[in-house]
Tab-separated table of C-alpha atoms in Angstrom:
chain	number	residue	atom	x	y	z
A	67	MET	CA	82.669	103.243	95.100
A	68	GLU	CA	80.197	100.669	93.776
A	69	LEU	CA	82.800	98.497	92.053
A	70	GLU	CA	83.565	95.515	94.285
A	71	LEU	CA	87.271	94.798	94.075
A	72	ASP	CA	87.023	91.302	95.490
A	73	SER	CA	88.654	87.970	94.682
A	74	ASN	CA	86.259	87.284	91.798
A	75	TYR	CA	86.942	90.658	90.219
A	76	TRP	CA	90.707	90.191	90.234
A	77	ASN	CA	90.570	86.513	89.365
A	78	ASN	CA	88.503	87.265	86.270
A	79	ARG	CA	90.910	89.994	85.208
A	80	TYR	CA	93.874	87.639	85.383
A	81	LEU	CA	92.021	84.854	83.601
A	82	ALA	CA	91.185	87.341	80.837
A	83	ASP	CA	94.762	88.689	80.819
A	84	ASP	CA	93.291	92.116	81.548
A	85	SER	CA	95.900	93.905	83.659
A	86	GLY	CA	97.056	97.050	81.954
A	87	TRP	CA	99.945	97.636	84.371
A	88	ASN	CA	101.718	94.378	83.451
A	89	ILE	CA	104.946	95.528	81.810
A	90	GLY	CA	106.186	91.989	81.159
A	91	THR	CA	109.339	92.327	83.225
A	92	ILE	CA	110.596	93.621	86.545
A	93	SER	CA	110.213	97.364	87.070
A	94	PRO	CA	113.644	99.034	86.640
A	95	PRO	CA	113.487	101.072	89.889
A	96	LEU	CA	112.755	97.916	91.862
A	97	GLN	CA	115.468	95.949	90.101
A	98	ALA	CA	117.947	98.674	91.047
A	99	TYR	CA	116.703	98.546	94.643
A	100	PHE	CA	116.959	94.750	94.818
A	101	ASP	CA	120.446	94.798	93.331
A	102	GLN	CA	121.772	96.800	96.272
A	103	LEU	CA	120.327	94.435	98.910
A	104	THR	CA	123.129	92.318	100.344
A	105	ASP	CA	121.295	90.227	102.945
A	106	LYS	CA	119.620	87.370	101.092
A	107	ASN	CA	118.067	86.057	104.306
A	108	LEU	CA	115.618	88.944	104.442
A	109	PHE	CA	111.952	88.020	104.800
A	110	ILE	CA	110.266	89.889	101.952
A	111	LEU	CA	106.545	90.251	101.249
A	112	ILE	CA	105.080	91.433	97.957
A	113	PRO	CA	101.340	92.064	98.277
A	114	GLY	CA	99.157	91.878	95.197
A	115	ALA	CA	102.136	90.727	93.157
A	116	GLY	CA	100.008	89.908	90.127
A	117	HIS	CA	102.206	88.451	87.400
A	118	GLY	CA	105.050	88.457	89.883
A	119	TRP	CA	108.065	89.722	87.951
A	120	GLU	CA	109.540	91.169	91.154
A	121	PRO	CA	109.274	87.997	93.286
A	122	GLU	CA	110.589	85.963	90.369
A	123	TYR	CA	113.646	88.217	90.165
A	124	LEU	CA	114.228	87.988	93.895
A	125	TRP	CA	113.845	84.214	93.938
A	126	LYS	CA	116.214	83.696	91.026
A	127	ASN	CA	118.754	85.919	92.759
A	128	GLY	CA	118.824	83.872	95.937
A	129	PHE	CA	116.263	85.604	98.176
A	130	ARG	CA	114.728	82.406	99.510
A	131	ASN	CA	112.408	84.039	102.069
A	132	THR	CA	110.300	85.871	99.503
A	133	TYR	CA	106.517	85.665	99.971
A	134	ILE	CA	103.598	86.707	97.805
A	135	VAL	CA	100.076	87.414	99.031
A	136	ASP	CA	97.335	87.815	96.444
A	137	ILE	CA	93.571	87.633	96.599
A	138	ALA	CA	93.351	86.133	93.092
A	139	PRO	CA	94.087	82.391	92.856
A	140	ALA	CA	94.593	82.744	89.099
A	141	ALA	CA	97.464	85.182	89.597
A	142	LEU	CA	99.253	82.778	91.932
A	143	GLN	CA	98.622	79.843	89.593
A	144	LEU	CA	100.048	81.709	86.592
A	145	PHE	CA	103.097	82.685	88.634
A	146	SER	CA	103.579	79.132	89.903
A	147	GLU	CA	103.474	77.765	86.360
A	148	ARG	CA	106.146	80.233	85.255
A	149	VAL	CA	108.331	79.767	88.362
A	150	PRO	CA	107.622	76.139	89.340
A	151	ASP	CA	110.402	75.897	91.929
A	152	PHE	CA	109.037	78.792	93.994
A	153	PRO	CA	107.779	77.264	97.292
A	154	LYS	CA	104.025	76.787	97.309
A	155	ASN	CA	103.861	77.599	101.026
A	156	GLN	CA	105.251	81.064	100.236
A	157	LEU	CA	102.383	81.752	97.828
A	158	LEU	CA	99.724	83.082	100.189
A	159	CYS	CA	96.264	83.114	98.659
A	160	GLY	CA	94.429	85.575	100.827
A	161	ASP	CA	93.584	89.136	101.710
A	162	PHE	CA	96.427	91.482	102.679
A	163	PHE	CA	94.091	93.033	105.246
A	164	ASN	CA	93.276	89.720	106.941
A	165	ASP	CA	95.805	88.639	109.575
A	166	GLN	CA	94.871	85.005	108.950
A	167	SER	CA	96.481	85.219	105.493
A	168	PHE	CA	99.961	85.244	107.067
A	169	PRO	CA	102.037	82.795	109.127
A	170	ALA	CA	102.652	85.548	111.690
A	171	MET	CA	102.454	89.304	112.098
A	172	GLY	CA	105.687	91.261	112.400
A	173	MET	CA	107.649	88.649	110.446
A	174	PHE	CA	108.856	90.653	107.431
A	175	ASP	CA	111.991	92.742	106.967
A	176	ARG	CA	110.693	94.301	103.750
A	177	ILE	CA	107.363	94.895	102.074
A	178	ILE	CA	107.666	95.726	98.388
A	179	GLU	CA	105.055	98.030	96.886
A	180	GLN	CA	104.439	97.653	93.172
A	181	THR	CA	100.935	98.582	91.878
A	182	PHE	CA	99.088	97.111	94.882
A	183	PHE	CA	98.467	100.440	96.616
A	184	CYS	CA	96.930	101.829	93.405
A	185	ALA	CA	94.732	98.738	92.948
A	186	ILE	CA	92.894	98.793	96.271
A	187	ASN	CA	89.923	101.005	97.055
A	188	PRO	CA	91.434	104.374	98.092
A	189	GLU	CA	89.257	104.242	101.208
A	190	LEU	CA	91.504	101.388	102.398
A	191	ARG	CA	94.773	103.308	102.148
A	192	LYS	CA	94.998	104.220	105.810
A	193	GLN	CA	94.258	100.588	106.665
A	194	TYR	CA	97.017	99.566	104.225
A	195	VAL	CA	99.527	101.735	106.082
A	196	VAL	CA	98.529	100.286	109.459
A	197	GLN	CA	98.635	96.697	108.195
A	198	ALA	CA	102.026	97.190	106.523
A	199	SER	CA	103.408	98.488	109.816
A	200	ARG	CA	101.971	95.488	111.678
A	201	LEU	CA	103.395	92.974	109.203
A	202	LEU	CA	106.883	94.461	109.335
A	203	LYS	CA	109.439	93.857	112.033
A	204	PRO	CA	110.460	96.898	114.112
A	205	GLY	CA	112.637	98.955	111.801
A	206	GLY	CA	111.475	96.964	108.784
A	207	GLN	CA	111.081	98.831	105.525
A	208	LEU	CA	108.297	99.468	103.043
A	209	ALA	CA	109.900	100.170	99.679
A	210	GLY	CA	108.631	100.539	96.151
A	211	LEU	CA	106.680	102.717	93.794
A	212	LEU	CA	103.576	104.887	94.032
A	213	PHE	CA	101.848	106.659	91.168
A	214	ASP	CA	102.151	110.435	91.413
A	215	ASP	CA	99.255	111.016	89.051
A	216	ALA	CA	95.487	111.484	89.299
A	217	LEU	CA	94.680	108.363	87.196
A	218	ASN	CA	91.152	106.966	87.753
A	219	THR	CA	88.459	107.612	90.348
A	220	ASP	CA	86.006	104.836	89.387
A	221	LYS	CA	88.280	101.841	88.753
A	222	PRO	CA	91.880	100.772	89.348
A	223	PRO	CA	94.514	101.989	89.013
A	224	PHE	CA	93.710	104.804	91.420
A	225	GLY	CA	96.110	107.718	91.635
A	226	GLY	CA	97.175	110.241	94.188
A	227	ASN	CA	99.934	112.640	95.050
A	228	ALA	CA	102.945	112.952	97.326
A	229	GLY	CA	101.214	115.168	99.863
A	230	GLU	CA	98.352	112.795	100.599
A	231	TYR	CA	100.698	109.797	100.693
A	232	LEU	CA	103.008	111.461	103.194
A	233	ALA	CA	100.082	112.384	105.415
A	234	ALA	CA	99.045	108.726	105.504
A	235	PHE	CA	102.490	107.205	106.041
A	236	GLU	CA	104.193	109.613	108.449
A	237	PRO	CA	102.310	108.536	111.611
A	238	TYR	CA	103.651	104.988	111.184
A	239	PHE	CA	106.869	105.307	109.183
A	240	ASP	CA	110.015	107.393	109.166
A	241	ILE	CA	110.812	108.700	105.706
A	242	LYS	CA	114.137	107.449	104.365
A	243	THR	CA	113.457	108.057	100.660
A	244	PHE	CA	110.465	109.741	99.042
A	245	GLU	CA	111.338	111.112	95.633
A	246	ARG	CA	110.597	111.043	91.940
A	247	ALA	CA	111.780	107.784	90.406
A	248	HIS	CA	114.587	108.531	87.948
A	249	ASN	CA	114.565	105.222	86.050
A	250	SER	CA	110.878	104.530	85.387
A	251	ILE	CA	109.815	102.898	82.134
A	252	GLY	CA	108.883	105.399	79.427
A	253	PRO	CA	105.091	105.492	79.906
A	254	ARG	CA	105.536	106.059	83.649
A	255	ALA	CA	108.383	108.568	83.506
A	256	GLY	CA	107.685	111.525	85.765
A	257	ARG	CA	104.624	109.764	87.195
A	258	GLU	CA	106.189	107.512	89.842
A	259	LEU	CA	107.535	108.114	93.329
A	260	PHE	CA	110.147	105.791	94.778
A	261	ILE	CA	109.640	105.308	98.502
A	262	ASN	CA	111.673	103.676	101.245
A	263	LEU	CA	109.959	104.013	104.610
A	264	ILE	CA	111.118	102.678	107.982
A	265	ASN	CA	108.598	101.145	110.361
A	266	LYS	CA	108.308	103.178	113.565
A	267	ILE	CA	106.857	100.307	115.583
A	268	LYS	CA	109.431	99.288	118.220
């Protein structure tokens, strides 16, 4: 792939308000998942949070250990302006794949997947799985949504299917939930998988 999906690329897209997957609110499957979490002390990471509707929802519902990591400073700035009381030290401007972007490895109880996996170069997907496992505590969970659709091959969002995802995740995660999302927004109905995977690292 010749397209360089670096900080400048994503920063320019946010400055131009060019992010077609922004639905303007929290995704219903993730809201339903968050609403059943009872431990508000969980350390939660949302990589590539973009406009950040999910971390905003978590923060406003008392999850004080919510972190965002994003390669685009503009995305974090826009989020900070909308949610000014969100702690600046929990807005991590950096690369998900770079250990130096995080206070520590193995510190998170949950990683929330929402359109980050589909935004990275597909060649990095195995690396994504490994890094997610390293960032999570033993038994920590990777939960969220994956597109079950071919989508694009030359630009994000990049698609895929359940079979290839399972092949990538199973060496590092036990499968708790891996099924068609039943409460997707209309344009994504039948095209999303809800996943809840448990880190195998002990």
